[in-house]
Structure formats: structure tokens, C-alpha cells
């Protein structure tokens, strides 16, 4: 009888395991049907996604990326000489600055009280900036450099600064040939570095067929995320990153924080949910500090539904599975200023 009991128990366990496997496989299919996609594994796959979305980009090279990394951390691209791209898009803090509204030149708060989006996986967004005014990362890179409340450096001054440093001049010539140091090439190099900031997560392994990559709790949260309709806006490879209507079903309770109203049609770039557990505060004006509150607010504002605390916690569990592995970035040694380098203006 003991042998029969053991066999029966083994059959039950095997049946339960098979049932869980089938449920996970079914959920993977549901996620794919909801247009959730795994991250690209290399730059060739990045190129394929860019072409698919009609986004133009220069040919990627490692040399461009290495130069772009220096420029990403280069504070002399700011008028004050103390602000770099990494100031607002800190690679050690999920690609953000961790404050509600970006702080720029002379400690100016963003005039529209806009929150700094993450730079991780940003190459895969179909549009850039909260109002979608840039279609590529290279175009996006130019904006903060020139914007007075941010880095406050006119294009001509930015070129003058970089061109005053022989090490940079040599690198630009080797990579870009006769065009050398110009504003387009500065932005292109930065964009090439940002292309490398891809963060694969357990969720990607799950989509690729690893049914054990997500816990039962995380799978339940993913199921709820799909069933509640969150994927209407948070879809694609970045679970966001495209222009969508905002305040579809209700009024955002912090709409009065700042004066941002979206583009001319009231559309707003949906933030990526990748690494979202690391990128508080949330929403375009950084007015919400917890994922639970953000999830419940999105239910009310976008879906016209009430999401309970229990449901929000379940969805939050899934969102944590989107925290990805960050590329190892060694802080670059930057060229020494010369007598020709324009002095900082505070």
C-alpha cells in the first residue's frame, strides 16, 4: 500500500507541475498576443526594430559608442561645466535623477515641472521627450544640451568646447572623417552609446519560453496586467515609449502640478515600464512616489476602473520582474582642458 501511495502522490505532483507549465505557456501566448515583446539581444536586432518602427539611425560602431560614453559623462557640454547627460539620467539610479522635476543650469527647476525619463532602453521608444517632439535619440540628445533650463549650451559653444580638446578632435576625425567635430556628430555619438543601454530581465526570459523565469505571484500579476487592459498603452518591447492619449477616462489628481498638457493633440509619451521599480517618482510631473499608487491612479485615469490595493500589489509584483541587468559602465577618463577651452559660465 505504501508503494501505491507513493506512486499516487508522484502522479499528483507530476500532474500539478504539468498544469502549472501549461498555465505559464498559455500566459506567454497571452502576453505575446497583447504585443509584449522581448528585448533585442544585439545591435543587429536593435537595427531591425528601428527599421520596423520607421526610425532612422546611423550605422552603429563600438568606436562611436566609446566616444559617446565620454560625451555622455562630459560636464563641459554644459555652460556651467558641472552638468552632464548623466546628471539627470544617472546610470547608477535606473537612468533617472530620483527627483520630481529635473534640475538644470543655475539650479533651475524644469519650467513645466517635467520628470526625467529613464535613458535605459530609450533607443527602443518610438518617440522621445514627453511631447514626442523628437523621433530619434540623436535629436533628443541635442535638446537638453541647448535648453537654457538644462545644460544651457548653444550648439556653437558645445562644438567650440569639444573642438578645443585634441583627444576629442582626433577621435571625431577617425570616426566621422572630414566632418569631424560638429553638433550632429556629437549627438550621434551620444546616441550610439545610449544604444548599448539595454537591460534584459527575467520577463524577457519568460517571453522566450522559460516558464520558471517568473514566480507564480509575478505570473498572476502579469495576467492581471493584461486582463485589466494595461497593455492598451504599455505594450511593445518597452511596455511603453509611444504616444498615447492621456486622461482618457478621468482627471489625473496631480494635473495642476506643472503646466504640461502633452503635444498639440493632448498626446503624451507613455513611459517605459522597464526598470520602473527603480525610477520613482512617477508620471510626467513626478508627483507620485509609489508603484501601488501609480497603478491605482492609472486605472482611474486611463481605464476608468478601480484597482484594489490587493490587485495593485499583484501588478507591482509583475513590474518588479522588469528590473533588468544593467551593462557594466566604467566611468571614462576625460581629456584635460586646454587654453582654448571656453571657461565655465556659472
Short mmCIF file of C-alpha atoms in Angstrom, two decimals:
data_model
loop_
_atom_site.label_atom_id
_atom_site.label_comp_id
_atom_site.label_asym_id
_atom_site.label_seq_id
_atom_site.Cartn_x
_atom_site.Cartn_y
_atom_site.Cartn_z
CA UNK A 1 0.00 0.00 0.00
CA UNK A 2 2.86 2.37 0.75
CA UNK A 3 4.20 1.82 -2.75
CA UNK A 4 0.81 2.64 -4.24
CA UNK A 5 0.54 5.77 -2.09
CA UNK A 6 3.99 6.92 -3.25
CA UNK A 7 3.10 6.36 -6.89
CA UNK A 8 -0.22 8.17 -6.46
CA UNK A 9 1.50 11.14 -4.81
CA UNK A 10 4.11 11.29 -7.59
CA UNK A 11 1.37 11.26 -10.21
CA UNK A 12 -0.44 14.11 -8.42
CA UNK A 13 2.75 16.17 -8.17
CA UNK A 14 3.54 15.49 -11.80
CA UNK A 15 0.02 16.49 -12.78
CA UNK A 16 0.24 19.72 -10.81
CA UNK A 17 3.61 20.54 -12.36
CA UNK A 18 2.24 19.89 -15.84
CA UNK A 19 -0.77 22.06 -15.08
CA UNK A 20 1.48 24.92 -13.92
CA UNK A 21 3.62 24.51 -17.01
CA UNK A 22 0.59 24.65 -19.28
CA UNK A 23 -0.73 27.73 -17.45
CA UNK A 24 2.63 29.51 -17.82
CA UNK A 25 2.85 28.59 -21.50
CA UNK A 26 -0.69 29.88 -22.03
CA UNK A 27 0.25 33.13 -20.27
CA UNK A 28 3.27 33.55 -22.54
CA UNK A 29 0.94 33.26 -25.53
CA UNK A 30 -1.44 35.82 -23.98
CA UNK A 31 1.45 38.24 -23.40
CA UNK A 32 2.60 37.94 -26.99
CA UNK A 33 -0.98 38.41 -28.24
CA UNK A 34 -1.07 41.61 -26.15
CA UNK A 35 2.01 42.76 -28.13
CA UNK A 36 4.52 42.33 -25.32
CA UNK A 37 7.93 41.57 -26.79
CA UNK A 38 11.36 40.55 -25.56
CA UNK A 39 14.31 42.91 -25.80
CA UNK A 40 16.76 42.61 -28.70
CA UNK A 41 19.93 40.68 -27.90
CA UNK A 42 22.37 42.59 -30.10
CA UNK A 43 22.75 45.73 -32.20
CA UNK A 44 21.61 43.97 -35.38
CA UNK A 45 18.30 43.22 -33.66
CA UNK A 46 18.13 46.83 -32.46
CA UNK A 47 18.51 47.92 -36.09
CA UNK A 48 15.68 45.59 -37.11
CA UNK A 49 13.36 47.13 -34.50
CA UNK A 50 14.28 50.66 -35.55
CA UNK A 51 13.51 49.83 -39.19
CA UNK A 52 10.25 48.20 -38.14
CA UNK A 53 9.23 51.44 -36.42
CA UNK A 54 10.46 53.68 -39.25
CA UNK A 55 13.20 55.25 -37.10
CA UNK A 56 16.41 56.30 -38.86
CA UNK A 57 19.75 55.86 -37.15
CA UNK A 58 23.38 55.98 -38.24
CA UNK A 59 25.33 52.75 -38.50
CA UNK A 60 26.32 51.57 -35.04
CA UNK A 61 30.00 51.12 -34.26
CA UNK A 62 31.75 50.37 -30.99
CA UNK A 63 34.10 53.31 -31.61
CA UNK A 64 31.12 55.68 -31.78
CA UNK A 65 29.73 54.17 -28.58
CA UNK A 66 33.03 54.62 -26.73
CA UNK A 67 33.26 58.25 -27.83
CA UNK A 68 29.61 58.75 -26.96
CA UNK A 69 30.21 57.37 -23.48
CA UNK A 70 32.80 60.08 -22.83
CA UNK A 71 30.41 62.73 -24.10
CA UNK A 72 27.56 61.32 -22.01
CA UNK A 73 29.64 61.93 -18.88
CA UNK A 74 31.21 65.16 -20.22
CA UNK A 75 30.22 68.07 -17.92
CA UNK A 76 31.88 70.61 -20.21
CA UNK A 77 28.99 70.16 -22.61
CA UNK A 78 27.07 72.30 -20.12
CA UNK A 79 27.58 76.06 -19.84
CA UNK A 80 28.46 75.71 -16.14
CA UNK A 81 30.86 72.83 -16.71
CA UNK A 82 29.21 70.74 -13.98
CA UNK A 83 26.16 69.15 -15.65
CA UNK A 84 26.36 66.12 -17.94
CA UNK A 85 23.74 63.84 -19.51
CA UNK A 86 24.35 61.55 -16.54
CA UNK A 87 23.24 64.26 -14.11
CA UNK A 88 19.56 63.83 -14.96
CA UNK A 89 19.86 60.32 -16.43
CA UNK A 90 22.06 58.72 -13.80
CA UNK A 91 23.11 55.24 -14.90
CA UNK A 92 23.54 54.22 -11.26
CA UNK A 93 19.95 55.22 -10.42
CA UNK A 94 17.92 53.44 -13.08
CA UNK A 95 18.79 56.08 -15.67
CA UNK A 96 16.95 58.87 -13.83
CA UNK A 97 17.70 61.52 -11.19
CA UNK A 98 15.23 60.42 -8.50
CA UNK A 99 13.53 63.80 -8.11
CA UNK A 100 10.14 65.07 -9.24
CA UNK A 101 11.31 67.68 -11.74
CA UNK A 102 14.68 67.95 -13.43
CA UNK A 103 17.19 70.50 -12.10
CA UNK A 104 19.40 72.27 -14.61
CA UNK A 105 21.59 75.34 -15.15
CA UNK A 106 21.79 77.65 -12.12
CA UNK A 107 19.62 75.19 -10.17
CA UNK A 108 16.64 75.96 -12.38
CA UNK A 109 13.69 73.60 -11.99
CA UNK A 110 12.20 72.42 -15.26
CA UNK A 111 9.75 75.22 -16.15
CA UNK A 112 6.98 72.71 -16.93
CA UNK A 113 7.81 70.59 -13.85
CA UNK A 114 8.73 67.62 -16.04
CA UNK A 115 10.28 64.47 -14.64
CA UNK A 116 13.43 63.00 -16.24
CA UNK A 117 12.61 59.75 -18.11
CA UNK A 118 14.98 56.78 -17.93
CA UNK A 119 17.67 56.54 -20.58
CA UNK A 120 17.84 52.74 -20.26
CA UNK A 121 16.29 51.07 -23.33
CA UNK A 122 15.31 54.53 -24.63
CA UNK A 123 16.61 53.63 -28.08
CA UNK A 124 13.57 51.34 -28.37
CA UNK A 125 10.99 54.05 -27.72
CA UNK A 126 9.13 55.01 -30.88
CA UNK A 127 9.37 58.66 -29.86
CA UNK A 128 11.42 60.83 -27.49
CA UNK A 129 10.50 63.56 -24.96
CA UNK A 130 7.18 63.66 -23.11
CA UNK A 131 5.56 65.52 -26.02
CA UNK A 132 7.16 63.27 -28.66
CA UNK A 133 8.88 66.14 -30.44
CA UNK A 134 11.98 64.08 -31.29
CA UNK A 135 11.89 60.91 -33.32
CA UNK A 136 15.43 59.72 -32.64
CA UNK A 137 17.86 59.59 -29.74
CA UNK A 138 20.31 61.76 -31.68
CA UNK A 139 17.69 64.50 -32.00
CA UNK A 140 16.80 64.06 -28.34
CA UNK A 141 20.44 64.43 -27.26
CA UNK A 142 20.63 67.89 -28.77
CA UNK A 143 17.67 69.23 -26.81
CA UNK A 144 18.98 69.17 -23.22
CA UNK A 145 22.42 70.47 -24.27
CA UNK A 146 20.92 73.63 -25.78
CA UNK A 147 17.95 74.11 -23.43
CA UNK A 148 18.52 77.06 -21.08
CA UNK A 149 16.91 75.37 -18.03
CA UNK A 150 19.05 72.27 -18.58
CA UNK A 151 22.65 72.39 -19.86
CA UNK A 152 22.27 75.84 -21.46
CA UNK A 153 24.95 75.39 -24.11
CA UNK A 154 24.22 76.69 -27.63
CA UNK A 155 25.31 74.27 -30.36
CA UNK A 156 28.15 76.58 -31.48
CA UNK A 157 29.57 76.73 -27.95
CA UNK A 158 29.26 72.97 -27.50
CA UNK A 159 31.26 72.41 -30.68
CA UNK A 160 33.84 75.01 -29.61
CA UNK A 161 34.33 73.26 -26.27
CA UNK A 162 34.77 69.78 -27.73
CA UNK A 163 36.93 71.03 -30.61
CA UNK A 164 39.31 72.67 -28.09
CA UNK A 165 40.34 69.22 -26.82
CA UNK A 166 42.84 67.49 -29.15
CA UNK A 167 41.94 64.00 -27.92
CA UNK A 168 38.34 64.51 -28.99
CA UNK A 169 39.34 66.10 -32.30
CA UNK A 170 41.40 63.02 -33.15
CA UNK A 171 38.60 60.63 -32.20
CA UNK A 172 35.99 62.52 -34.21
CA UNK A 173 38.27 62.61 -37.25
CA UNK A 174 38.95 58.86 -37.02
CA UNK A 175 35.25 58.07 -36.74
CA UNK A 176 33.50 60.77 -38.78
CA UNK A 177 36.20 61.73 -41.22
CA UNK A 178 36.26 65.25 -42.66
CA UNK A 179 33.06 66.34 -40.88
CA UNK A 180 34.91 65.94 -37.58
CA UNK A 181 33.57 67.75 -34.54
CA UNK A 182 30.13 69.16 -35.26
CA UNK A 183 26.89 69.21 -33.30
CA UNK A 184 25.25 66.45 -35.33
CA UNK A 185 28.21 64.14 -34.72
CA UNK A 186 28.30 64.94 -31.01
CA UNK A 187 24.64 63.94 -30.74
CA UNK A 188 25.14 60.88 -32.93
CA UNK A 189 27.99 59.59 -30.75
CA UNK A 190 25.90 60.02 -27.59
CA UNK A 191 23.01 58.18 -29.26
CA UNK A 192 25.32 55.33 -30.21
CA UNK A 193 26.40 54.96 -26.59
CA UNK A 194 22.79 55.04 -25.41
CA UNK A 195 22.03 52.22 -27.86
CA UNK A 196 24.12 49.96 -25.63
CA UNK A 197 21.98 50.63 -22.54
CA UNK A 198 19.73 47.58 -22.97
CA UNK A 199 18.64 45.80 -19.79
CA UNK A 200 17.42 42.20 -20.29
CA UNK A 201 15.23 40.93 -17.45
CA UNK A 202 13.58 37.76 -16.19
CA UNK A 203 10.46 38.85 -18.07
CA UNK A 204 12.36 38.56 -21.35
CA UNK A 205 13.40 35.00 -20.47
CA UNK A 206 9.76 34.23 -19.69
CA UNK A 207 8.61 35.55 -23.07
CA UNK A 208 11.30 33.44 -24.71
CA UNK A 209 9.86 30.29 -23.17
CA UNK A 210 11.45 29.95 -19.73
CA UNK A 211 8.25 29.23 -17.78
CA UNK A 212 10.12 29.32 -14.45
CA UNK A 213 11.64 32.77 -15.01
CA UNK A 214 8.67 34.40 -13.23
CA UNK A 215 7.29 33.32 -9.88
CA UNK A 216 3.63 32.33 -9.52
CA UNK A 217 2.99 35.71 -7.88
CA UNK A 218 4.62 37.56 -10.77
CA UNK A 219 2.73 35.49 -13.33
CA UNK A 220 -0.53 36.31 -11.54
CA UNK A 221 0.41 39.99 -11.71
CA UNK A 222 1.17 39.73 -15.43
CA UNK A 223 -2.18 38.05 -16.02
CA UNK A 224 -3.93 40.86 -14.14
CA UNK A 225 -1.87 43.48 -16.02
CA UNK A 226 -3.19 42.06 -19.29
CA UNK A 227 -6.77 41.45 -18.13
CA UNK A 228 -7.18 44.95 -16.69
CA UNK A 229 -6.20 46.48 -20.05
CA UNK A 230 -2.83 47.99 -19.06
CA UNK A 231 -1.33 46.69 -22.30
CA UNK A 232 -3.50 49.09 -24.31
CA UNK A 233 -0.76 51.70 -23.75
CA UNK A 234 2.06 49.76 -22.11
CA UNK A 235 2.91 47.38 -24.92
CA UNK A 236 5.69 46.60 -27.37
CA UNK A 237 9.27 45.81 -26.50
CA UNK A 238 9.47 48.64 -23.94
CA UNK A 239 5.97 48.24 -22.46
CA UNK A 240 5.56 51.90 -23.37
CA UNK A 241 7.53 54.50 -25.29
CA UNK A 242 4.82 55.52 -27.78
CA UNK A 243 2.44 58.47 -27.91
CA UNK A 244 -0.94 57.82 -26.29
CA UNK A 245 -3.96 59.82 -25.19
CA UNK A 246 -3.86 60.84 -21.51
CA UNK A 247 -6.74 61.28 -19.03
CA UNK A 248 -8.88 59.04 -21.22
CA UNK A 249 -11.36 58.08 -18.50
CA UNK A 250 -10.75 60.53 -15.66
CA UNK A 251 -8.78 63.50 -14.40
CA UNK A 252 -5.23 62.97 -13.13
CA UNK A 253 -5.30 64.07 -9.50
CA UNK A 254 -1.99 65.95 -9.79
CA UNK A 255 -2.74 67.58 -13.16
CA UNK A 256 -2.17 71.01 -11.60
CA UNK A 257 1.50 70.24 -10.85
CA UNK A 258 3.24 71.98 -13.75
CA UNK A 259 1.59 73.13 -16.97
CA UNK A 260 2.39 70.23 -19.30
CA UNK A 261 -0.61 69.19 -21.40
CA UNK A 262 1.05 66.92 -23.97
CA UNK A 263 1.51 67.63 -27.66
CA UNK A 264 -0.87 69.71 -29.77
CA UNK A 265 -3.36 66.83 -29.66
CA UNK A 266 -3.01 66.22 -25.94
CA UNK A 267 -0.98 63.06 -26.53
CA UNK A 268 1.74 62.07 -24.07
CA UNK A 269 4.62 59.64 -24.42
CA UNK A 270 3.79 56.55 -22.39
CA UNK A 271 6.78 55.87 -20.12
CA UNK A 272 8.50 52.52 -20.44
CA UNK A 273 7.80 50.14 -17.57
CA UNK A 274 11.20 48.51 -17.83
CA UNK A 275 13.13 49.07 -14.58
CA UNK A 276 10.10 51.01 -13.30
CA UNK A 277 10.73 49.82 -9.74
CA UNK A 278 13.95 51.88 -9.85
CA UNK A 279 12.63 55.07 -11.43
CA UNK A 280 10.36 56.75 -8.88
CA UNK A 281 8.80 59.28 -8.80
CA UNK A 282 6.22 58.58 -11.49
CA UNK A 283 4.11 60.33 -14.14
CA UNK A 284 5.28 63.19 -16.34
CA UNK A 285 5.43 65.58 -13.36
CA UNK A 286 6.89 63.13 -10.84
CA UNK A 287 4.01 63.66 -8.40
CA UNK A 288 3.53 60.03 -7.35
CA UNK A 289 6.19 58.20 -5.39
CA UNK A 290 4.98 54.60 -5.06
CA UNK A 291 4.15 51.98 -7.68
CA UNK A 292 0.99 50.97 -5.84
CA UNK A 293 -0.39 54.49 -6.02
CA UNK A 294 0.74 54.90 -9.64
CA UNK A 295 -1.01 51.68 -10.67
CA UNK A 296 -4.26 52.67 -8.96
CA UNK A 297 -4.14 56.17 -10.46
CA UNK A 298 -3.59 54.77 -13.94
CA UNK A 299 -6.61 52.52 -13.51
CA UNK A 300 -8.77 55.53 -12.68
CA UNK A 301 -7.30 57.99 -15.21
CA UNK A 302 -6.79 55.72 -18.21
CA UNK A 303 -9.09 52.72 -17.79
CA UNK A 304 -11.96 54.13 -15.76
CA UNK A 305 -11.75 51.30 -13.25
CA UNK A 306 -11.00 50.95 -9.58
CA UNK A 307 -7.93 48.83 -8.85
CA UNK A 308 -7.85 47.49 -5.30
CA UNK A 309 -4.76 47.54 -3.10
CA UNK A 310 -4.50 43.75 -3.48
CA UNK A 311 -4.69 43.97 -7.27
CA UNK A 312 -2.17 46.81 -7.35
CA UNK A 313 0.26 44.78 -5.25
CA UNK A 314 -0.15 41.84 -7.63
CA UNK A 315 0.58 44.00 -10.68
CA UNK A 316 3.51 45.59 -8.83
CA UNK A 317 4.98 42.13 -8.24
CA UNK A 318 5.00 41.61 -12.00
CA UNK A 319 6.53 45.03 -12.64
CA UNK A 320 9.49 44.11 -10.44
CA UNK A 321 10.28 41.31 -12.89
CA UNK A 322 11.04 44.06 -15.45
CA UNK A 323 14.08 45.19 -13.48
CA UNK A 324 16.87 44.24 -15.84
CA UNK A 325 20.57 43.53 -15.82
CA UNK A 326 22.49 46.75 -16.41
CA UNK A 327 25.55 46.88 -18.68
CA UNK A 328 28.81 47.40 -16.85
CA UNK A 329 29.89 51.02 -17.39
CA UNK A 330 33.39 52.15 -16.49
CA UNK A 331 33.50 55.88 -15.81
CA UNK A 332 35.67 57.32 -18.59
CA UNK A 333 38.77 59.43 -18.16
CA UNK A 334 38.08 62.71 -19.97
CA UNK A 335 40.54 64.94 -21.86
CA UNK A 336 42.22 67.76 -19.94
CA UNK A 337 41.03 71.27 -20.79
CA UNK A 338 43.34 73.45 -22.83
CA UNK A 339 43.95 77.19 -23.03
CA UNK A 340 41.42 77.28 -25.89
CA UNK A 341 38.66 75.60 -23.92
CA UNK A 342 35.87 78.12 -23.15
CA UNK A 343 35.64 78.81 -19.44
CA UNK A 344 32.62 77.70 -17.41
CA UNK A 345 29.83 80.27 -17.08
CA UNK A 346 28.01 79.98 -13.78
#
